Tab-separated table of C-alpha atoms in Angstrom:
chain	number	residue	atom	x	y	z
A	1300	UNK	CA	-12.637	6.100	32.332
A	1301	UNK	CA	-12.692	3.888	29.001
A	1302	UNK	CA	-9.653	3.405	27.521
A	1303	UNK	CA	-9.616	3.777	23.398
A	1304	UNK	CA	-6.879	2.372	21.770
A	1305	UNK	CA	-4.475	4.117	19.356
A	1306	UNK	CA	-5.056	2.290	16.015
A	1307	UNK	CA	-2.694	3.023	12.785
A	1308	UNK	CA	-3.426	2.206	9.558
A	1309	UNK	CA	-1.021	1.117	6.733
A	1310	UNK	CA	-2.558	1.478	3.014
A	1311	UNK	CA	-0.759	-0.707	-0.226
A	1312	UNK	CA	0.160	0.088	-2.935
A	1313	UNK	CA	-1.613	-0.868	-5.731
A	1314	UNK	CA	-1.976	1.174	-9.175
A	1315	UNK	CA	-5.483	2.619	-9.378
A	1316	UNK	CA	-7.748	0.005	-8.018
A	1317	UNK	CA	-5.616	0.768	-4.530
A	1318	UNK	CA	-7.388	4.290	-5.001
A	1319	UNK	CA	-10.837	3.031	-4.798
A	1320	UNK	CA	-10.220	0.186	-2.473
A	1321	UNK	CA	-8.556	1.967	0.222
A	1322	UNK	CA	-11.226	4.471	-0.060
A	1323	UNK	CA	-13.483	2.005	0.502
A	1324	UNK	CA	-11.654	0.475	3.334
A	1325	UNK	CA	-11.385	3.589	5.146
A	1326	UNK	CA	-15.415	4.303	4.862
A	1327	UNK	CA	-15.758	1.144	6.318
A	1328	UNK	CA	-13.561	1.881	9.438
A	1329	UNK	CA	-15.056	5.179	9.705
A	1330	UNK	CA	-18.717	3.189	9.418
A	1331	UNK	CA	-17.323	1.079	12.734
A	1332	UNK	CA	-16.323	4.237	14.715
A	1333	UNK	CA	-12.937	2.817	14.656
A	1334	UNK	CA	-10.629	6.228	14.640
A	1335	UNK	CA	-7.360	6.606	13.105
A	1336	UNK	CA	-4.667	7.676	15.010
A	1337	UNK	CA	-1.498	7.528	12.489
A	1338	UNK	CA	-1.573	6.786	8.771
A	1339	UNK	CA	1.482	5.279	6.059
A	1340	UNK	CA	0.889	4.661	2.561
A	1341	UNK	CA	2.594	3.384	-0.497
A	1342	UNK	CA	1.798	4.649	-4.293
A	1343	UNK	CA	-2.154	4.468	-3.974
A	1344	UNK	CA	-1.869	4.094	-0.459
A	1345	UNK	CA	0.119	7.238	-0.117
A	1346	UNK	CA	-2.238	8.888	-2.527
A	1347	UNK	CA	-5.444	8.229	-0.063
A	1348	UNK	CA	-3.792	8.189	2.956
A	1349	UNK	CA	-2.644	11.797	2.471
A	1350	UNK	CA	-6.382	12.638	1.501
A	1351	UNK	CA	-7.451	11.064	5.137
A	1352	UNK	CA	-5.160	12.623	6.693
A	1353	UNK	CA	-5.294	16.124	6.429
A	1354	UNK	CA	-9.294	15.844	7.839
A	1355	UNK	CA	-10.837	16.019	3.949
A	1356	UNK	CA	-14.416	14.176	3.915
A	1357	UNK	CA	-13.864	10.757	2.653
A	1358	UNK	CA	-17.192	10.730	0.735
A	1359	UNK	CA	-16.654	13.866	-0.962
A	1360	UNK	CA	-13.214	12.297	-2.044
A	1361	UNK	CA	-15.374	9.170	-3.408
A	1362	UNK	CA	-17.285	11.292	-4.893
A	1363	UNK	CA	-14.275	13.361	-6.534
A	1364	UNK	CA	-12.691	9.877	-7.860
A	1365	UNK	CA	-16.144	8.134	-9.066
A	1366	UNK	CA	-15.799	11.172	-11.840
A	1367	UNK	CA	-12.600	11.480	-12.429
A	1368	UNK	CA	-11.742	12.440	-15.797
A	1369	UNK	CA	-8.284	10.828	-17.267
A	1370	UNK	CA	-6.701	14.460	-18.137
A	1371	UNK	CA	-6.755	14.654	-14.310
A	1372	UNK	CA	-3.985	11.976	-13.758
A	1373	UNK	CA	-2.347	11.272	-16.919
A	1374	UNK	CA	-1.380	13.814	-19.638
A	1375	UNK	CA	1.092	11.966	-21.951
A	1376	UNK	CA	3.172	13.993	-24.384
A	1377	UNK	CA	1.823	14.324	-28.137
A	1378	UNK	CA	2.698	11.574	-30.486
A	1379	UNK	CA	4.721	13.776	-32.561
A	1380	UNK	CA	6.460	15.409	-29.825
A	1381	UNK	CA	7.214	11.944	-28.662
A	1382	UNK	CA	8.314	9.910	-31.498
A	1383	UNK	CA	10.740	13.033	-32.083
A	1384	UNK	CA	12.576	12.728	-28.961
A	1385	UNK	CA	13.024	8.775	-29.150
A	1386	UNK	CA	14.292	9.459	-32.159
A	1387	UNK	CA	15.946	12.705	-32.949
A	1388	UNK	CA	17.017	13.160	-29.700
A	1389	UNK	CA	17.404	9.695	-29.021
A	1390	UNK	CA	15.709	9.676	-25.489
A	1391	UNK	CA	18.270	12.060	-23.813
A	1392	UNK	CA	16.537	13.376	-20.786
A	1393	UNK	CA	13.216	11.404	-21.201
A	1394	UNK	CA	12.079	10.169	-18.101
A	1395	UNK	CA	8.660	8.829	-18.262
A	1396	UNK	CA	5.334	9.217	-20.642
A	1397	UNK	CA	3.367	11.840	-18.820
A	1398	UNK	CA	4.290	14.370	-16.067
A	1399	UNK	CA	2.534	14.407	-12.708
A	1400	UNK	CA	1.512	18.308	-12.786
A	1401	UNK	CA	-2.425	17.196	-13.363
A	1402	UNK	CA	-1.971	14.617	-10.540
A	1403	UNK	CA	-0.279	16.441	-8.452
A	1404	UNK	CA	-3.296	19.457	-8.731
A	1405	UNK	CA	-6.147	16.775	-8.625
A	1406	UNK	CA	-4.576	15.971	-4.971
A	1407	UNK	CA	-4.271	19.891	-3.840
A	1408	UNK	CA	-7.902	20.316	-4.732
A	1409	UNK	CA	-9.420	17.365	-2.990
A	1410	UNK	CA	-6.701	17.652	0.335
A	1411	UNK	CA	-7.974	19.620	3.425
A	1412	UNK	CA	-5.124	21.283	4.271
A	1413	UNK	CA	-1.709	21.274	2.040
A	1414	UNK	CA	1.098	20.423	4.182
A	1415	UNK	CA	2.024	17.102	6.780
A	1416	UNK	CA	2.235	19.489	9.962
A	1417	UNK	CA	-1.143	20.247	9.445
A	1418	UNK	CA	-2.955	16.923	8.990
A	1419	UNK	CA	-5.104	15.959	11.601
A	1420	UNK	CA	-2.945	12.802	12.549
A	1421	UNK	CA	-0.156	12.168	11.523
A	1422	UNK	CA	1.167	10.683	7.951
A	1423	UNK	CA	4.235	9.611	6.346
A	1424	UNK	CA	4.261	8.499	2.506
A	1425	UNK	CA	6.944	6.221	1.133
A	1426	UNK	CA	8.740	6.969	-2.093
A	1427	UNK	CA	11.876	5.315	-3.745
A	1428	UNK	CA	14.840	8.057	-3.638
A	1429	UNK	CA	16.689	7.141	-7.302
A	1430	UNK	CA	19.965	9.590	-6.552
A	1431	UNK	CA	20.238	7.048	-3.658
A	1432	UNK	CA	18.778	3.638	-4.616
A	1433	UNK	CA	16.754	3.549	-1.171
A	1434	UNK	CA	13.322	4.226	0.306
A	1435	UNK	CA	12.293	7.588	1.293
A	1436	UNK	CA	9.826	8.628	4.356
A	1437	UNK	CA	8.007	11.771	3.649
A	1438	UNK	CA	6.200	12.894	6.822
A	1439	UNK	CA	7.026	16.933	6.254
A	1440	UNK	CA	6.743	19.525	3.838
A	1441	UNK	CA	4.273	20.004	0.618
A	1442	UNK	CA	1.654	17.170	0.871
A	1443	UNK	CA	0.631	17.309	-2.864
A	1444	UNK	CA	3.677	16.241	-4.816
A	1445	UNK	CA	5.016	13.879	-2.283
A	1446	UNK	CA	1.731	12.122	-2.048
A	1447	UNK	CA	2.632	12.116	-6.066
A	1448	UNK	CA	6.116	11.111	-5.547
A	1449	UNK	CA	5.100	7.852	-4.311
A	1450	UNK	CA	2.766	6.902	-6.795
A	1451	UNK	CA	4.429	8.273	-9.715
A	1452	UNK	CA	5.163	4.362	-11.793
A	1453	UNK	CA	7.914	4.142	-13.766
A	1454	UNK	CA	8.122	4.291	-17.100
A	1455	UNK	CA	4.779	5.999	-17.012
A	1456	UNK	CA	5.365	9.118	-14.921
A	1457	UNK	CA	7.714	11.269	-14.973
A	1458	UNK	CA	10.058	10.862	-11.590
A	1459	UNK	CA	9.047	14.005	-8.922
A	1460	UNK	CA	11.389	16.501	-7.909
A	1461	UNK	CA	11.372	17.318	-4.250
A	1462	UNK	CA	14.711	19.467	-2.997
A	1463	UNK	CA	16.662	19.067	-5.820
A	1464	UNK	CA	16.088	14.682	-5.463
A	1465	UNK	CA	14.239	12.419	-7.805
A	1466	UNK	CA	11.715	10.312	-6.432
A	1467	UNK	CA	9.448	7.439	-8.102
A	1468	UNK	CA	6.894	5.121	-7.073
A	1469	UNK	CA	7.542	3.611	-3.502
A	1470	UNK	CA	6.487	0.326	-4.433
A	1471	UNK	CA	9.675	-0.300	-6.873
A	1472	UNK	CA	10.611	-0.831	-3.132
A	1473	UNK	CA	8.603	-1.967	-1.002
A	1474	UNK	CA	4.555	-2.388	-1.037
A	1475	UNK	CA	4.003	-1.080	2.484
A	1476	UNK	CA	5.791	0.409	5.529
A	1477	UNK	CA	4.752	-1.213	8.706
A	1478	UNK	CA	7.712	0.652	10.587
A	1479	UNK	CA	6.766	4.183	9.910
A	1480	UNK	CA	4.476	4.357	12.519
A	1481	UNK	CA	3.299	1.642	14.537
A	1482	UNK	CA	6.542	1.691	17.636
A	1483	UNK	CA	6.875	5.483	16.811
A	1484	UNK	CA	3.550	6.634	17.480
A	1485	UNK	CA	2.514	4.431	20.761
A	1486	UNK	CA	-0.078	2.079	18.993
A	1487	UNK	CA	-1.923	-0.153	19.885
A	1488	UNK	CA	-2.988	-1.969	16.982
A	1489	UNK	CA	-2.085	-1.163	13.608
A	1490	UNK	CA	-4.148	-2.372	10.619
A	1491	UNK	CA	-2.765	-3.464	7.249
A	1492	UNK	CA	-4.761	-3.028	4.174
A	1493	UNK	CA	-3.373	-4.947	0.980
A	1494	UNK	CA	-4.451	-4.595	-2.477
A	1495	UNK	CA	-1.231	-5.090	-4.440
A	1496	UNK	CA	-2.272	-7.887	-7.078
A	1497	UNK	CA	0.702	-10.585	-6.284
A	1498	UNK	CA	1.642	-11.519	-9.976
A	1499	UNK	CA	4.966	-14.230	-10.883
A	1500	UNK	CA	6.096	-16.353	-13.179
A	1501	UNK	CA	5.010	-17.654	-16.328
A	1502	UNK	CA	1.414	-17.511	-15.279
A	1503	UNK	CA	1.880	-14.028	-14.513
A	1504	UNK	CA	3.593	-13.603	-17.634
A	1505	UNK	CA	0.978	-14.980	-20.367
A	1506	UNK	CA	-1.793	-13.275	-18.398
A	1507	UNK	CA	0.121	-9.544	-18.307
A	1508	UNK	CA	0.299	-9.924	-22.406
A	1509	UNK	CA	-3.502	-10.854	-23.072
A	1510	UNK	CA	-4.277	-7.851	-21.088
A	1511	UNK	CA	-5.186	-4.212	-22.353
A	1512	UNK	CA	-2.370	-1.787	-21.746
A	1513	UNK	CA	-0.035	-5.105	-21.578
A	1514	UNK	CA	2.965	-1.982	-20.756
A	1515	UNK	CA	1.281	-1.640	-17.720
A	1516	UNK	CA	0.753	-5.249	-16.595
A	1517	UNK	CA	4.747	-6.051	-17.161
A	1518	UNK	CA	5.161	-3.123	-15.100
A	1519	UNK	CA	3.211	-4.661	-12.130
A	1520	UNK	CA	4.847	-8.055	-12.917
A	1521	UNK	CA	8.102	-6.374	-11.840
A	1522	UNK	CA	6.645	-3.674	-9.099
A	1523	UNK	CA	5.230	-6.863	-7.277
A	1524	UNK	CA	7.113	-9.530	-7.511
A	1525	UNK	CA	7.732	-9.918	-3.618
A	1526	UNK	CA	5.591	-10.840	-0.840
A	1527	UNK	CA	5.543	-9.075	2.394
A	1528	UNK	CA	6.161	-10.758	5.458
A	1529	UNK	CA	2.358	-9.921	6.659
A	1530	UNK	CA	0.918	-11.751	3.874
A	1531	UNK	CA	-0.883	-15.297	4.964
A	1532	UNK	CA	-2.901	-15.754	1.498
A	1533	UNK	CA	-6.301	-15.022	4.390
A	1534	UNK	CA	-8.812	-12.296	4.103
A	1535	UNK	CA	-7.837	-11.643	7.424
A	1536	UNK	CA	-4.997	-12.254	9.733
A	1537	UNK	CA	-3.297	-11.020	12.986
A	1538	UNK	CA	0.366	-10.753	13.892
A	1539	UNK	CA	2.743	-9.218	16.730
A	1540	UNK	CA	4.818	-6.565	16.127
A	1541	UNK	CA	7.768	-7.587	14.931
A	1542	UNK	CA	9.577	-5.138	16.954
A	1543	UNK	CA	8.894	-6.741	20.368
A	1544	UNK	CA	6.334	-4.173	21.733
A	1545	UNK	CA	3.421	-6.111	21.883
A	1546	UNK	CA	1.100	-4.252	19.640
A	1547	UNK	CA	-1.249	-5.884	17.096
A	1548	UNK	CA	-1.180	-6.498	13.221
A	1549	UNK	CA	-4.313	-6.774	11.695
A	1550	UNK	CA	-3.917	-7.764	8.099
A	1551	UNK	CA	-6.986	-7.579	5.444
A	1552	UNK	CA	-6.051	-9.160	1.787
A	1553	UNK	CA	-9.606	-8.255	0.084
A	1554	UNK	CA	-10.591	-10.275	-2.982
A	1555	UNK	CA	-11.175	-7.700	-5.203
A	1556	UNK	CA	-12.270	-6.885	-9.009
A	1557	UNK	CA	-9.709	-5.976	-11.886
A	1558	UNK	CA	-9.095	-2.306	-13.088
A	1559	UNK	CA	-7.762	-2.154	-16.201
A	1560	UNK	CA	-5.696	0.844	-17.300
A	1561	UNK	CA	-7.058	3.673	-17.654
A	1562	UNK	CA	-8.974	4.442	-14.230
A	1563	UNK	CA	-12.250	5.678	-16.084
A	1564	UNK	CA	-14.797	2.708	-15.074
A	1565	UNK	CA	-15.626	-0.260	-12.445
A	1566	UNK	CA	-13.691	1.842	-9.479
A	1567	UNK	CA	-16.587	2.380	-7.411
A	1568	UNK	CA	-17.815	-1.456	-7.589
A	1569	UNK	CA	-14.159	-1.952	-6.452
A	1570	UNK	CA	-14.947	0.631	-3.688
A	1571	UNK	CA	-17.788	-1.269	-2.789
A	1572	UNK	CA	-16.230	-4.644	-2.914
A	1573	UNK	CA	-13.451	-3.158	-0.583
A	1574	UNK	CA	-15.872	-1.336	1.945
A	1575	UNK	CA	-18.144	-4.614	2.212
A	1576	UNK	CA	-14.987	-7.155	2.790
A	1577	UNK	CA	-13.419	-4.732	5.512
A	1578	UNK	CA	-16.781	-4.606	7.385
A	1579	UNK	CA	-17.468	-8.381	7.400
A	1580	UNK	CA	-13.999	-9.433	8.769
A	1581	UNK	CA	-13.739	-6.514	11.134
A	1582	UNK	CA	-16.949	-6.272	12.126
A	1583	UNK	CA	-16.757	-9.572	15.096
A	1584	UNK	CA	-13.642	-7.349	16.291
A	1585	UNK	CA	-14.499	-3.780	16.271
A	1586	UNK	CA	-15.489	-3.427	19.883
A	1587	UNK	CA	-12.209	-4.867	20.907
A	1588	UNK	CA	-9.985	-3.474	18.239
A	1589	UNK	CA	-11.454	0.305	20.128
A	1590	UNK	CA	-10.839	-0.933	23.977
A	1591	UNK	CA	-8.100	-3.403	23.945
A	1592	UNK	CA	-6.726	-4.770	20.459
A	1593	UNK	CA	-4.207	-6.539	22.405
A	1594	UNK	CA	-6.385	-8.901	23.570
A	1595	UNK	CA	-6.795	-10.945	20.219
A	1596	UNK	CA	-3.321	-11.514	20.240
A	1597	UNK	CA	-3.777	-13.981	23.570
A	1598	UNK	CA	-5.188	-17.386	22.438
A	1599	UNK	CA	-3.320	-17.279	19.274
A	1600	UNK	CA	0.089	-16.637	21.680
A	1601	UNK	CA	-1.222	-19.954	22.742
A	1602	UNK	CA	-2.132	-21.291	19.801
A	1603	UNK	CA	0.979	-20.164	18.267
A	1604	UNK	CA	3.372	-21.828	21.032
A	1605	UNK	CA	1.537	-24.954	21.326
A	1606	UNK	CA	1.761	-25.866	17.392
A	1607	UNK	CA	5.284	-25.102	17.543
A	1608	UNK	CA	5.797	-27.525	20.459
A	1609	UNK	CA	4.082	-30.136	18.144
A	1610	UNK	CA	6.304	-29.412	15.328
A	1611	UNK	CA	9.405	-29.700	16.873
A	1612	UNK	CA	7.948	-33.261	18.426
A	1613	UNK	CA	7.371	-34.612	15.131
A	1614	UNK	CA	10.478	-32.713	13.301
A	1615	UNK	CA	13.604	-32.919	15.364
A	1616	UNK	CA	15.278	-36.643	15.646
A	1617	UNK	CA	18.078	-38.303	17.119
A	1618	UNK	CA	21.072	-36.569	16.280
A	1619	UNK	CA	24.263	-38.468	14.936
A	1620	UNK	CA	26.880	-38.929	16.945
A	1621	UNK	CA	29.182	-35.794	17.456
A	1622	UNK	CA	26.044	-33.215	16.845
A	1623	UNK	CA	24.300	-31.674	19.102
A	1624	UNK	CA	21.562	-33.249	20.489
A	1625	UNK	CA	18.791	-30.494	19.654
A	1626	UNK	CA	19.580	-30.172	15.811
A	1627	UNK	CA	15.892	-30.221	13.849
A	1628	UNK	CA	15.190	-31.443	10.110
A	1629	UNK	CA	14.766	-27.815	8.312
């Protein structure tokens, strides 16, 4: 009997052009009969992951966010009614610009079923707990608002209330989850897809002002100011678990269009730009990503071990006397 391998799939955050690029991503695996055994997202990751994984039709959903109409996802308090509570009421109690009720609905009516237990594989969605200061793991409960949860941006959105806690965007601590799922759930190969735009420094600075909506810019100046460990500045890139169980990382970084705030145009040539990256660099590996993702690990093993031998050749010296005679130049 073949043997198909249990594939995960972690989705980034990423402020709206995530939406359309791991929308596009996930077409693409669907387009390589790769199947999805366990999904984890972050802010726009969490948003389409959640979509995936309760079983709604991923080309209806394209469909549903190629149209989307900005009263869907952002519904900021009057001017008036705004001005009056900076000032008046001297921003007691105000949390954030808009609220996520529109968001949150706009996710209920595209999702296929409503709650975690019922998705058709399993999903977790990570959220920032601010009662607590640390990261939360939904994977239970109401799908809608803690889809929402994750993705609501500070400053922006309103924080969402979940069981008497207040939770904001995940990515205020961390971009993705790699843990959630891939020792938990058995997998073979998990597969990384990264569209948070890595912005620092003064660079990142004079570009964030120039830009429409410059608010929301500084805002992903400070949301993504850290690299994950998978990154490799590569389209594509493998890794071991860090865990010690063997399975594979598969990391895509897609070069991908801006989207400027709001999310009313170019997100379906960001889509497209998404879809066409993940087939090229996963389309030499499909077969073996199904049967035995494992595999792709072996010559790089090698490749690995062998370039560290070299290094330690031409980095470690003669220690001086009274140190130990393996010390290496850092």
């Amino acid at each position: 009997m073949t043997h198909t391998a249990r594939i995960g799939v972690v989705l980034s955050s990423g402020g709206g052009r995530g939406i359309y690029a791991h929308t596009g991503f996930l077409l693409a695996l669907q387009s390589l009969g790769i199947e999805v055994s366990a999904i984890a997202g972050c802010s726009a990751g969490a948003v389409v992951g959640g979509i995936a994984a309760s079983g709604a039709d991923l080309q209806l959903w394209s469909d549903a966010i190629a149209s989307v109409k900005t009263r869907e996802y952002w519904t900021p308090d009057p001017w008036l009614q705004f001005i009056w509570r900076l000032t008046v009421n001297k921003g007691r109690g105000y949390t954030g610009l808009s609220d996520t009720e529109a968001a949150i609905a706009f996710c209920r009516r595209n999702l296929a079923v409503q709650t975690f237990e019922e998705c058709r594989v399993p999903f977790y969605s990570l959220a920032m707990d601010l009662g607590r200061g640390t990261k939360r793991m939904f994977s239970g409960g109401d799908l809608a608002p803690r889809m929402m949860a994750s993705a609501a941006m500070p400053l922006l959105y309103r924080p969402v209330e979940i069981e008497g806690g207040m939770y904001t965007d995940g990515a205020v601590i961390e971009l993705a989850s790699t843990e959630a799922i891939c020792c938990k759930h058995g997998l073979d190969a998990l597969i990384v897809h990264h569209t948070a735009v890595h912005r620092e420094g003064v660079g990142g600075m004079a570009r964030a002002v120039k830009q429409p909506w410059s608010l929301v810019e500084i805002l992903y100046l400070l949301l993504y100011r850290h690299r994950p460990w998978y990154l490799s500045d590569q389209p594509l890139a493998f890794h071991s678990c860090r865990c010690g169980c063997g399975a594979l990382i598969v990391v895509l970084e897609p070069d991908l269009p801006e989207l400027v705030w709001p999310l009313n145009t170019g997100g379906p040539k960001i889509q497209a730009a998404a879809m066409s990256q993940a087939l090229a660099s996963l389309q030499p590996y499909a077969e073996m990503l199904i049967r035995d993702p494992r595999r792709l690990l072996l010559p790089r093993t090698g490749e690995r071990r062998a370039a560290t031998q070299a290094d330690r050749r031409n980095t470690c010296h003669e220690p001086e006397q009274g140190k130990d005679r393996h010390e290496c130049r850092s």
